[in-house]
Coordinates of N, CA and C in Angstrom, one line a residue:
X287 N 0.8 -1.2 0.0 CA 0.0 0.0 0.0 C 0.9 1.2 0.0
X288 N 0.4 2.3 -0.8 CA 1.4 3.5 -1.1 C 1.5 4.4 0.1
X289 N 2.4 4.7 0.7 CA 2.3 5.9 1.8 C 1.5 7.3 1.6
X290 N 1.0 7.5 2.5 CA -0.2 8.3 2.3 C 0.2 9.7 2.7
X291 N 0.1 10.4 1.4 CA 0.8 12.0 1.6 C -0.2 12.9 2.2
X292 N -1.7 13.2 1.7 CA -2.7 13.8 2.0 C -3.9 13.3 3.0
X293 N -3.9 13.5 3.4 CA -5.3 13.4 4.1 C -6.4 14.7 4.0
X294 N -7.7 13.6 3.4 CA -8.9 14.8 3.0 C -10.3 14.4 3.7
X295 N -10.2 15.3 5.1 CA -11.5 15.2 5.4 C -13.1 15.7 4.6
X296 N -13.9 15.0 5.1 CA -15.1 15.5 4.9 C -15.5 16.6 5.7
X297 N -16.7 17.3 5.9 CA -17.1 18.2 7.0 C -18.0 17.7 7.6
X298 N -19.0 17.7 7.4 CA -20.7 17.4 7.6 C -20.2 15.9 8.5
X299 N -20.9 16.2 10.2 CA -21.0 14.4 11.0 C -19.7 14.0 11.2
X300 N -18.2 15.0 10.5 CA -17.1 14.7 10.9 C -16.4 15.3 11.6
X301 N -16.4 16.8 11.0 CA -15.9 17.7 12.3 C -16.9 19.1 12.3
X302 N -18.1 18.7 12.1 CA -19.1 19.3 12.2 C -20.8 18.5 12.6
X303 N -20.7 18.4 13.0 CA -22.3 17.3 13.4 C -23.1 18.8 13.1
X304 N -23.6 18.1 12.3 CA -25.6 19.2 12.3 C -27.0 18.5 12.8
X305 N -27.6 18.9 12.5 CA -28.8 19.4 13.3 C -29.8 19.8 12.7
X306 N -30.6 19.3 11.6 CA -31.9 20.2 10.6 C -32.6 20.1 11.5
X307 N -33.4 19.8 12.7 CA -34.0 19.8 13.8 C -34.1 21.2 14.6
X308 N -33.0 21.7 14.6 CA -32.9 22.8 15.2 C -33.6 24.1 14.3
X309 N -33.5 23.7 13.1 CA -33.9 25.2 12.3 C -35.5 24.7 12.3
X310 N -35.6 23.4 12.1 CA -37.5 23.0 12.1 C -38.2 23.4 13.2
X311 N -37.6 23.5 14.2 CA -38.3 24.0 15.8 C -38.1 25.2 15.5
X312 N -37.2 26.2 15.0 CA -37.1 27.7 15.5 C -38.4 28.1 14.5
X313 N -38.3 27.5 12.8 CA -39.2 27.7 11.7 C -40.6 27.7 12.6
X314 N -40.7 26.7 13.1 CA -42.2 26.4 13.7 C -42.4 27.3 14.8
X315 N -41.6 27.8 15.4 CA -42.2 29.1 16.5 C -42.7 30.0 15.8
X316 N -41.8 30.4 14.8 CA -42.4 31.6 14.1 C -43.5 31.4 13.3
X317 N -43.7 30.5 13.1 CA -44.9 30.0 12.1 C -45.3 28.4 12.3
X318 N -46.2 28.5 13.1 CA -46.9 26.8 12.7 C -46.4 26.4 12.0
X319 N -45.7 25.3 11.9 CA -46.2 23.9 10.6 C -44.9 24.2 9.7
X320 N -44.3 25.6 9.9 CA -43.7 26.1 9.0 C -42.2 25.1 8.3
X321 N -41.3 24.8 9.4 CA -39.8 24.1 9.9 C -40.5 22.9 8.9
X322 N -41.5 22.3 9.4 CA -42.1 20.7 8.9 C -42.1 20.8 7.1
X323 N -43.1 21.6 6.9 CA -43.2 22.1 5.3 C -41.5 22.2 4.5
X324 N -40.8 23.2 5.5 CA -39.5 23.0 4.6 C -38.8 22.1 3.8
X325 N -38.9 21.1 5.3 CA -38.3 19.5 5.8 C -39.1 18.5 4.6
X326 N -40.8 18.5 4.8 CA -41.2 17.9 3.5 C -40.8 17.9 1.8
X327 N -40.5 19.3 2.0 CA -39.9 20.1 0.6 C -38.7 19.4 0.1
X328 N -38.2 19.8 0.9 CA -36.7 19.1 0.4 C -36.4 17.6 0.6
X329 N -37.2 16.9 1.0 CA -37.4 15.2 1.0 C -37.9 15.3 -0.6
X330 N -38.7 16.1 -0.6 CA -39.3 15.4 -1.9 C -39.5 16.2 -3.3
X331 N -38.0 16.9 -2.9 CA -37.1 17.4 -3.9 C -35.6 17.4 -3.7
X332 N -35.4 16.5 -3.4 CA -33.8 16.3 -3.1 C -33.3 16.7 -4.3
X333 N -33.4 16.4 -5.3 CA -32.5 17.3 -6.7 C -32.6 18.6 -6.8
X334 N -33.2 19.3 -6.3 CA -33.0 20.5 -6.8 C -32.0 20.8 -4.9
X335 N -31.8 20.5 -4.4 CA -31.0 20.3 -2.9 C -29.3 19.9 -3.3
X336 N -29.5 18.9 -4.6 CA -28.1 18.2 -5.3 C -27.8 19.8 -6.3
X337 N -28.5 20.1 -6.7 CA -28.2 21.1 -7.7 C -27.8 22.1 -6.9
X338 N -28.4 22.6 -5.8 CA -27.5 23.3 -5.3 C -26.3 23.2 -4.5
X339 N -26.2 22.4 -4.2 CA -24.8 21.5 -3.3 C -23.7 21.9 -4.9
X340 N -24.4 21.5 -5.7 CA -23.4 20.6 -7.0 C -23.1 22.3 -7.7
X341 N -24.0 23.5 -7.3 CA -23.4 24.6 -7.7 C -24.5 25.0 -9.1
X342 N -25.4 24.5 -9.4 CA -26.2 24.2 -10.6 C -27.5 25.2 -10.0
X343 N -27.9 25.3 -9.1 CA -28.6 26.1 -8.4 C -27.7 27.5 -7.5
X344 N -28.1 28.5 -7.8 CA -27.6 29.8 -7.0 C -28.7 30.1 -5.5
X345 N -28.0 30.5 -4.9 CA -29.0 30.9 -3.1 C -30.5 31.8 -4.2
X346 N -29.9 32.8 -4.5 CA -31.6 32.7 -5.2 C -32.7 32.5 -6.4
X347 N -31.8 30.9 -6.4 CA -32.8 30.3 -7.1 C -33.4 29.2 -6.1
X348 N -32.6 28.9 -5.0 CA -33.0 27.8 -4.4 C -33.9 28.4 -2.8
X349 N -33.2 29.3 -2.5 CA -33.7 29.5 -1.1 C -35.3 30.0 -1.2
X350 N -35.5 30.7 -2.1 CA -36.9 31.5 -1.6 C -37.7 30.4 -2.4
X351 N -37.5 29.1 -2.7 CA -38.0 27.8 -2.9 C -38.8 27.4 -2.1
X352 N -37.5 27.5 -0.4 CA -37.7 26.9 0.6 C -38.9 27.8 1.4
X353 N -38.4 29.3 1.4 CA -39.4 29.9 1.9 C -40.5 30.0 1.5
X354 N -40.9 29.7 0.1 CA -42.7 29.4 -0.3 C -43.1 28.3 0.7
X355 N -42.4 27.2 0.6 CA -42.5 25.8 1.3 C -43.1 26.1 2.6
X356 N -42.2 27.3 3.0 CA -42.5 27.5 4.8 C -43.8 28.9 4.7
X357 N -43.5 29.3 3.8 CA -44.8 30.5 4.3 C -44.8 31.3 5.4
X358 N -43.2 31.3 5.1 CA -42.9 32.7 6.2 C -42.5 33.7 5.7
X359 N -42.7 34.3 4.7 CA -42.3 35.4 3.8 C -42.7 36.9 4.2
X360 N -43.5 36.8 5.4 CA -44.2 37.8 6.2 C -43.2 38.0 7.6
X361 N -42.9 37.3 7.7 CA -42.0 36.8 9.4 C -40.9 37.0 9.0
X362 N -40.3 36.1 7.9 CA -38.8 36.0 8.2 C -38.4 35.8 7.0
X363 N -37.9 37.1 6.6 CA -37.2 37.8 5.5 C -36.1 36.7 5.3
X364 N -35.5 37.2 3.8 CA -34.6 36.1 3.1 C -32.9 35.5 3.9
X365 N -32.4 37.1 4.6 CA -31.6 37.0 5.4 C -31.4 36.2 6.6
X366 N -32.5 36.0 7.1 CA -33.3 35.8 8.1 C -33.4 34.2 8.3
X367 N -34.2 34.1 7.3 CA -34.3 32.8 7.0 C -33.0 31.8 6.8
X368 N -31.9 32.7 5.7 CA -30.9 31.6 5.7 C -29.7 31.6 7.2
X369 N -30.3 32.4 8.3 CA -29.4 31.8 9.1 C -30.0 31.1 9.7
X370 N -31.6 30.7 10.7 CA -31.8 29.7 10.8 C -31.4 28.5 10.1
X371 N -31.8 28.4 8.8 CA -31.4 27.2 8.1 C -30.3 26.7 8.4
X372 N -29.0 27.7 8.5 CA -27.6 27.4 8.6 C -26.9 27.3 10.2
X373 N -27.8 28.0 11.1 CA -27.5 27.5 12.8 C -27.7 26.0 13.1
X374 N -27.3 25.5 12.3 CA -27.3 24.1 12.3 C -26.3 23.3 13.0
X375 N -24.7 24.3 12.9 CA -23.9 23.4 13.4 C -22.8 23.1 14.7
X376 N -22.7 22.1 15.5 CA -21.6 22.3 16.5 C -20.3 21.7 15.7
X377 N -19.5 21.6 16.6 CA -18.2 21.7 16.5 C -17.4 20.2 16.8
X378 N -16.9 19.0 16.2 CA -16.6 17.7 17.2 C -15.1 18.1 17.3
X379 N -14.6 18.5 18.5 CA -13.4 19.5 18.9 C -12.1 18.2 19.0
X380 N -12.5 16.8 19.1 CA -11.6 15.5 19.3 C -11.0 15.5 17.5
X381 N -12.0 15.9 17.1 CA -11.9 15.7 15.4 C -10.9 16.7 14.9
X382 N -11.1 18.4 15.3 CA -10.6 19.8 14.6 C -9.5 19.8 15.1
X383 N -9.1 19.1 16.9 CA -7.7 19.2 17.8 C -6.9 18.1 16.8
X384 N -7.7 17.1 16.3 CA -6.7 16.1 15.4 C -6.1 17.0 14.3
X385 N -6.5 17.6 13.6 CA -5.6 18.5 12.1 C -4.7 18.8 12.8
X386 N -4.7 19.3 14.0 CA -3.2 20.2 14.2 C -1.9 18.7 14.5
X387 N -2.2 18.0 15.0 CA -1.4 16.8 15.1 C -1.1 16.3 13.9
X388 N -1.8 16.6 12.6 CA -1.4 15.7 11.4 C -0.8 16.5 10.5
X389 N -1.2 17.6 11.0 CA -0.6 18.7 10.1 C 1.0 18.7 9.5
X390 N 1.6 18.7 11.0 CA 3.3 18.4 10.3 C 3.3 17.6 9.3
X391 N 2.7 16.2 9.6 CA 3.4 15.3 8.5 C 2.5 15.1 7.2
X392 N 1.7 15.5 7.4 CA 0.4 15.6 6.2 C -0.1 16.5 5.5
X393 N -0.3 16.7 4.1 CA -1.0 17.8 3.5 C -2.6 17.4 3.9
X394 N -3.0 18.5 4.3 CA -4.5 18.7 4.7 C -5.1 18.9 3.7
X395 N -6.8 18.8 3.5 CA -7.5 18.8 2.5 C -9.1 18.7 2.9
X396 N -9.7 19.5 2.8 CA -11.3 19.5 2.9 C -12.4 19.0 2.0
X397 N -12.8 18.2 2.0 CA -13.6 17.9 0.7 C -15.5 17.4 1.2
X398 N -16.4 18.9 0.7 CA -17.2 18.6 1.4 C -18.4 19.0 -0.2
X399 N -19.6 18.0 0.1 CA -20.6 18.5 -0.5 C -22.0 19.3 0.2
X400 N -21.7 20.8 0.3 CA -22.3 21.9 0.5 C -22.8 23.0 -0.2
X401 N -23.1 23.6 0.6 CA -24.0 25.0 -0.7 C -23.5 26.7 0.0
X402 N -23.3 27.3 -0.6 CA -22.9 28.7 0.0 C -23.9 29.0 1.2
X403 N -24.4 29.0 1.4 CA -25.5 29.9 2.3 C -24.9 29.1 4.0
X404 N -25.1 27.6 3.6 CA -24.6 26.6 4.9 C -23.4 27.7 5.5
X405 N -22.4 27.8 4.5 CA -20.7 28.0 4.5 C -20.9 30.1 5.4
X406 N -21.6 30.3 4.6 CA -21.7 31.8 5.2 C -22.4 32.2 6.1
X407 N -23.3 31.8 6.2 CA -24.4 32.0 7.9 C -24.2 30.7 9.0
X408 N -23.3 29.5 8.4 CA -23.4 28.6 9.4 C -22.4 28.3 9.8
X409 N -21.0 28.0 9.3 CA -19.6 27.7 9.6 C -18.7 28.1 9.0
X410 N -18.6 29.4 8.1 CA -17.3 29.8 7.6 C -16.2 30.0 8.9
X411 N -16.9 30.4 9.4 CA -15.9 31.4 10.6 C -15.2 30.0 11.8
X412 N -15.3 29.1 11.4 CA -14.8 28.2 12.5 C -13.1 28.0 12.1
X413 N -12.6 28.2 13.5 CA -11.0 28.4 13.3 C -10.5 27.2 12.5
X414 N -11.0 26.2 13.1 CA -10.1 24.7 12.6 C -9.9 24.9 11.0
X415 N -10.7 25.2 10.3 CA -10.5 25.6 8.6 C -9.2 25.7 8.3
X416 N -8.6 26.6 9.4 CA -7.5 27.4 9.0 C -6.3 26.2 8.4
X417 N -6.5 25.1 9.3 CA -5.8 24.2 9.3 C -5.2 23.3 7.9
X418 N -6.0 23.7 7.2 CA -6.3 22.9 6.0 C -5.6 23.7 4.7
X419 N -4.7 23.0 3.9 CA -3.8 23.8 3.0 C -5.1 24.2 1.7
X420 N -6.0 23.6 1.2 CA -7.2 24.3 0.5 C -8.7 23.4 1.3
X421 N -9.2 24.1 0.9 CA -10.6 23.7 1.2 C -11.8 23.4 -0.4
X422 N -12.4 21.8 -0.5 CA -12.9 21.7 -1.8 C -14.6 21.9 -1.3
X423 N -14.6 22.6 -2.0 CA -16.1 22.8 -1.8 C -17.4 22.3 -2.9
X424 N -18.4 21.3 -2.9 CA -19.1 21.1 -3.7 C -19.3 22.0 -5.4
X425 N -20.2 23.2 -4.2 CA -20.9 24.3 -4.9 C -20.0 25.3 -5.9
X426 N -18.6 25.3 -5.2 CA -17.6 25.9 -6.5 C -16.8 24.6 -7.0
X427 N -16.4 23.2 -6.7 CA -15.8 22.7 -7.8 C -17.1 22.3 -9.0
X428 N -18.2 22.5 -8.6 CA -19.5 21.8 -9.8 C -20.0 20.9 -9.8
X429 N -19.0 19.4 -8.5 CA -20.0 18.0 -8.4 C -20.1 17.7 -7.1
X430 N -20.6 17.1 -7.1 CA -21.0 16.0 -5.6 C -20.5 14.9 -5.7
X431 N -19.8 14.6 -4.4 CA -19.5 13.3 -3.9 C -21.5 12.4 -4.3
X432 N -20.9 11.2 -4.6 CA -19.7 10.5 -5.2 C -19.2 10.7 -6.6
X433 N -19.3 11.8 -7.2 CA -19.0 12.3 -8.5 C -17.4 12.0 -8.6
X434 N -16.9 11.0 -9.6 CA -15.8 11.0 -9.7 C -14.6 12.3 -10.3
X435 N -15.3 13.9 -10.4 CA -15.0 14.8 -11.2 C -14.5 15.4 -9.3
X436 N -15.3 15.3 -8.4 CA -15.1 15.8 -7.4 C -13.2 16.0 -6.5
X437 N -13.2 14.4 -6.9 CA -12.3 13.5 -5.9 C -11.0 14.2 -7.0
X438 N -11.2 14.2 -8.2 CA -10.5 14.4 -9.3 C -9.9 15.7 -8.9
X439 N -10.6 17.0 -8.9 CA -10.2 17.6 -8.2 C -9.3 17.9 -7.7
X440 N -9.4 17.3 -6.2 CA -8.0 17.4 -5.3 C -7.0 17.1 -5.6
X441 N -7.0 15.7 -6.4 CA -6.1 15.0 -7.4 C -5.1 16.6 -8.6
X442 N -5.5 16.8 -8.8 CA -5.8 18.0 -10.1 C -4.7 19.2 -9.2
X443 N -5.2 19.4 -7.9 CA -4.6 20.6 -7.5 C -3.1 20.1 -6.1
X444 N -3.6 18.8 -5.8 CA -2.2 18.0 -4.7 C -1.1 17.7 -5.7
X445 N -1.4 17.3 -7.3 CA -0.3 16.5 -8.1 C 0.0 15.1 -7.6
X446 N -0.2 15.0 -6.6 CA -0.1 13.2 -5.7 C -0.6 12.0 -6.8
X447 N 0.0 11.4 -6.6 CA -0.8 9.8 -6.9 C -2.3 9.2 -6.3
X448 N -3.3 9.1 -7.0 CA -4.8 9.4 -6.5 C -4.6 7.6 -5.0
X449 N -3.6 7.2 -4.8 CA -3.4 6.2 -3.2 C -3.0 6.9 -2.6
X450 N -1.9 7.9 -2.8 CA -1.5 9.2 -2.0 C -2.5 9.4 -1.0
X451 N -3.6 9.8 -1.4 CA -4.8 10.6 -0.7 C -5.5 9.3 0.5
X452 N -5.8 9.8 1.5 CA -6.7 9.2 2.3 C -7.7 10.0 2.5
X453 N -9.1 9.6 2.4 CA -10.3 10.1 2.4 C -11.4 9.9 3.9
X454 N -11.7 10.7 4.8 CA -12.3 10.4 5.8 C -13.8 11.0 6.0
X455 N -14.7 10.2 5.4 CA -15.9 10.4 5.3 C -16.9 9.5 6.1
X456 N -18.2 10.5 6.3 CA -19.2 9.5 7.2 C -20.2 8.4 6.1
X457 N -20.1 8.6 5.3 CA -20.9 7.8 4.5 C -20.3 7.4 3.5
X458 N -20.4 5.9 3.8 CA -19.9 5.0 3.2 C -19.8 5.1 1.5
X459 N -21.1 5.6 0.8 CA -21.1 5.5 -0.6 C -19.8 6.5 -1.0
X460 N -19.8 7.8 -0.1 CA -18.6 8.7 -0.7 C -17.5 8.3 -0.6
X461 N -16.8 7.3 0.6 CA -16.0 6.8 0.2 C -16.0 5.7 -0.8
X462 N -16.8 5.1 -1.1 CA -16.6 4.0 -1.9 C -16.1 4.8 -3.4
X463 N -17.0 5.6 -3.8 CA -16.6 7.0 -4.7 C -15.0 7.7 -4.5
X464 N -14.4 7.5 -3.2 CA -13.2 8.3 -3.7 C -12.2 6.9 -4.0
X465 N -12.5 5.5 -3.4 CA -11.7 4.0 -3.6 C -11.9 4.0 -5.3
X466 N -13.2 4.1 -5.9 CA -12.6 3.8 -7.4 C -12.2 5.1 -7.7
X467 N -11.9 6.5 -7.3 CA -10.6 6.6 -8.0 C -9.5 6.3 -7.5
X468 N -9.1 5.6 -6.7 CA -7.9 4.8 -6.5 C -7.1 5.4 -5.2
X469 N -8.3 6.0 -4.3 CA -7.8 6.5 -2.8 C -7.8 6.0 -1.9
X470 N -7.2 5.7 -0.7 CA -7.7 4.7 0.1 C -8.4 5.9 1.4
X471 N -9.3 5.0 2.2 CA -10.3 5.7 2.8 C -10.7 5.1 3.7
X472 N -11.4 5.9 5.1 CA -12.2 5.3 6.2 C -13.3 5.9 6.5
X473 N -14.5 4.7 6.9 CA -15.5 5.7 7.2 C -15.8 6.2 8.6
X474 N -15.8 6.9 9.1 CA -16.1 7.5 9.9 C -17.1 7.2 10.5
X475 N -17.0 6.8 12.4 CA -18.0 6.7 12.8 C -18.1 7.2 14.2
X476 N -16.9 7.8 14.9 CA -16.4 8.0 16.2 C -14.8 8.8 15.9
X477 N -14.6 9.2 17.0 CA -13.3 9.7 17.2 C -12.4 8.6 17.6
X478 N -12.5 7.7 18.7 CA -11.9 6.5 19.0 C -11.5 5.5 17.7
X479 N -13.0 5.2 16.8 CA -12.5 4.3 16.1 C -11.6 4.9 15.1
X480 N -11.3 6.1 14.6 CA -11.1 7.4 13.6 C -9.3 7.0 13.8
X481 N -9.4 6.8 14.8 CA -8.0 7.1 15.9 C -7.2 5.3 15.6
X482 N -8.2 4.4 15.9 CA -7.9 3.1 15.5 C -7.1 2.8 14.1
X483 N -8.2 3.5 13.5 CA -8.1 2.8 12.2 C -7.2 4.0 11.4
X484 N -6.3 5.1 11.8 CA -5.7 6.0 11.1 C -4.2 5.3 11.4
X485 N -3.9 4.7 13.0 CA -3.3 3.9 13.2 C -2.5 2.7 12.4
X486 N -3.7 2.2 11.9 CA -3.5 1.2 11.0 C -2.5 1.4 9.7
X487 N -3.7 2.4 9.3 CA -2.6 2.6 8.0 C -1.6 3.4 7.7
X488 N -1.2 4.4 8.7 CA 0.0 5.2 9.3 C 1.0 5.1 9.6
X489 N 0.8 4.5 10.8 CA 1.7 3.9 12.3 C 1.3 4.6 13.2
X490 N 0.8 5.9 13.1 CA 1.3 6.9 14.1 C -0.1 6.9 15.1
X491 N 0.2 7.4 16.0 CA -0.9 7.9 16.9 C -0.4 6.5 17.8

């Protein structure tokens, strides 16, 4: 197995746990029924949710989507709206204190499928970022994990050998998406096991 130059986390449930629950409760104070409606909406339009992740959809084409959905357009203006949506997230601090430990011997790498609005009202400003030599973002590279154009990417801007790269994602299909292009990967399910299995194929820790 090739020695592993990069390491490229995911965001979302890795070093950010969210929470759509919290914007459905606050939605529903201000408006009956409203949070739920959203939540329906986007179950049962997940594609136009992909298109905006994937950058194919702009904040306003997508958001004031959601606010018909909710029928808060009286309450809670567009600004308004996208930070509820986006106070979604805490911090898993066992996850963000690990970058600084890998840092010396690792090129760092972000690889996340999100939408601008998340990034600007919800977690731009979180320090651990800083950690990371680029950050790949859905919405500006054009695809979504598991898009093999995504993974390519990083590939595109590290110069590495696509084994080079280790990929640390919570869901399984995206990693299986960065294994055929020829990365090796873990899924994510805890900080203990994260810690195990980095072990493994490192030495270190």
């Amino acid at each position: 197995m090739s020695k592993i130059k990069a390491i490229v986390f995911d965001l979302g449930m890795v070093l950010i746990p969210f929470n759509y629950e919290l914007a459905v409760n606050r939605l529903n104070l201000l408006k009956p029924g409203a949070g739920d409606r959203v939540m329906n909406f986007v179950k049962e339009n997940y594609h136009l949710f992909r298109l905006f992740e994937a950058g194919k959809l702009t904040e306003n084409e997508y958001i004031p989507q959601l606010m018909k959905a909710a029928g808060t357009g009286e309450v809670v203006p567009h600004e308004k709206f996208c930070r509820i949506y986006s106070e979604i997230f805490s911090i898993n601090y066992d996850v963000a204190e690990l970058l600084e430990v890998l840092k010396p011997k690792y090129r760092l790498f972000l690889l996340s499928n999100t939408n601008p609005v998340h990034r600007k009202y919800g977690y731009a400003g979180f320090e651990f970022l800083q950690h990371f030599e680029k950050l790949f973002y859905s919405d500006e590279v054009g695809a979504v994990k598991p898009e093999a154009a995504i993974y390519q990417a990083v590939e595109a801007y590290s110069g590495l050998k696509p084994e080079e790269h280790l990929f640390i994602d919570d869901i399984e299909d995206y990693i299986n998406g960065a294994k055929r292009c020829g990365w090796q990967g873990i899924q994510f399910f805890n900080y203990r096991d994260l810690l195990g299995k980095l072990r493994e194929l490192t030495g270190d820790f």
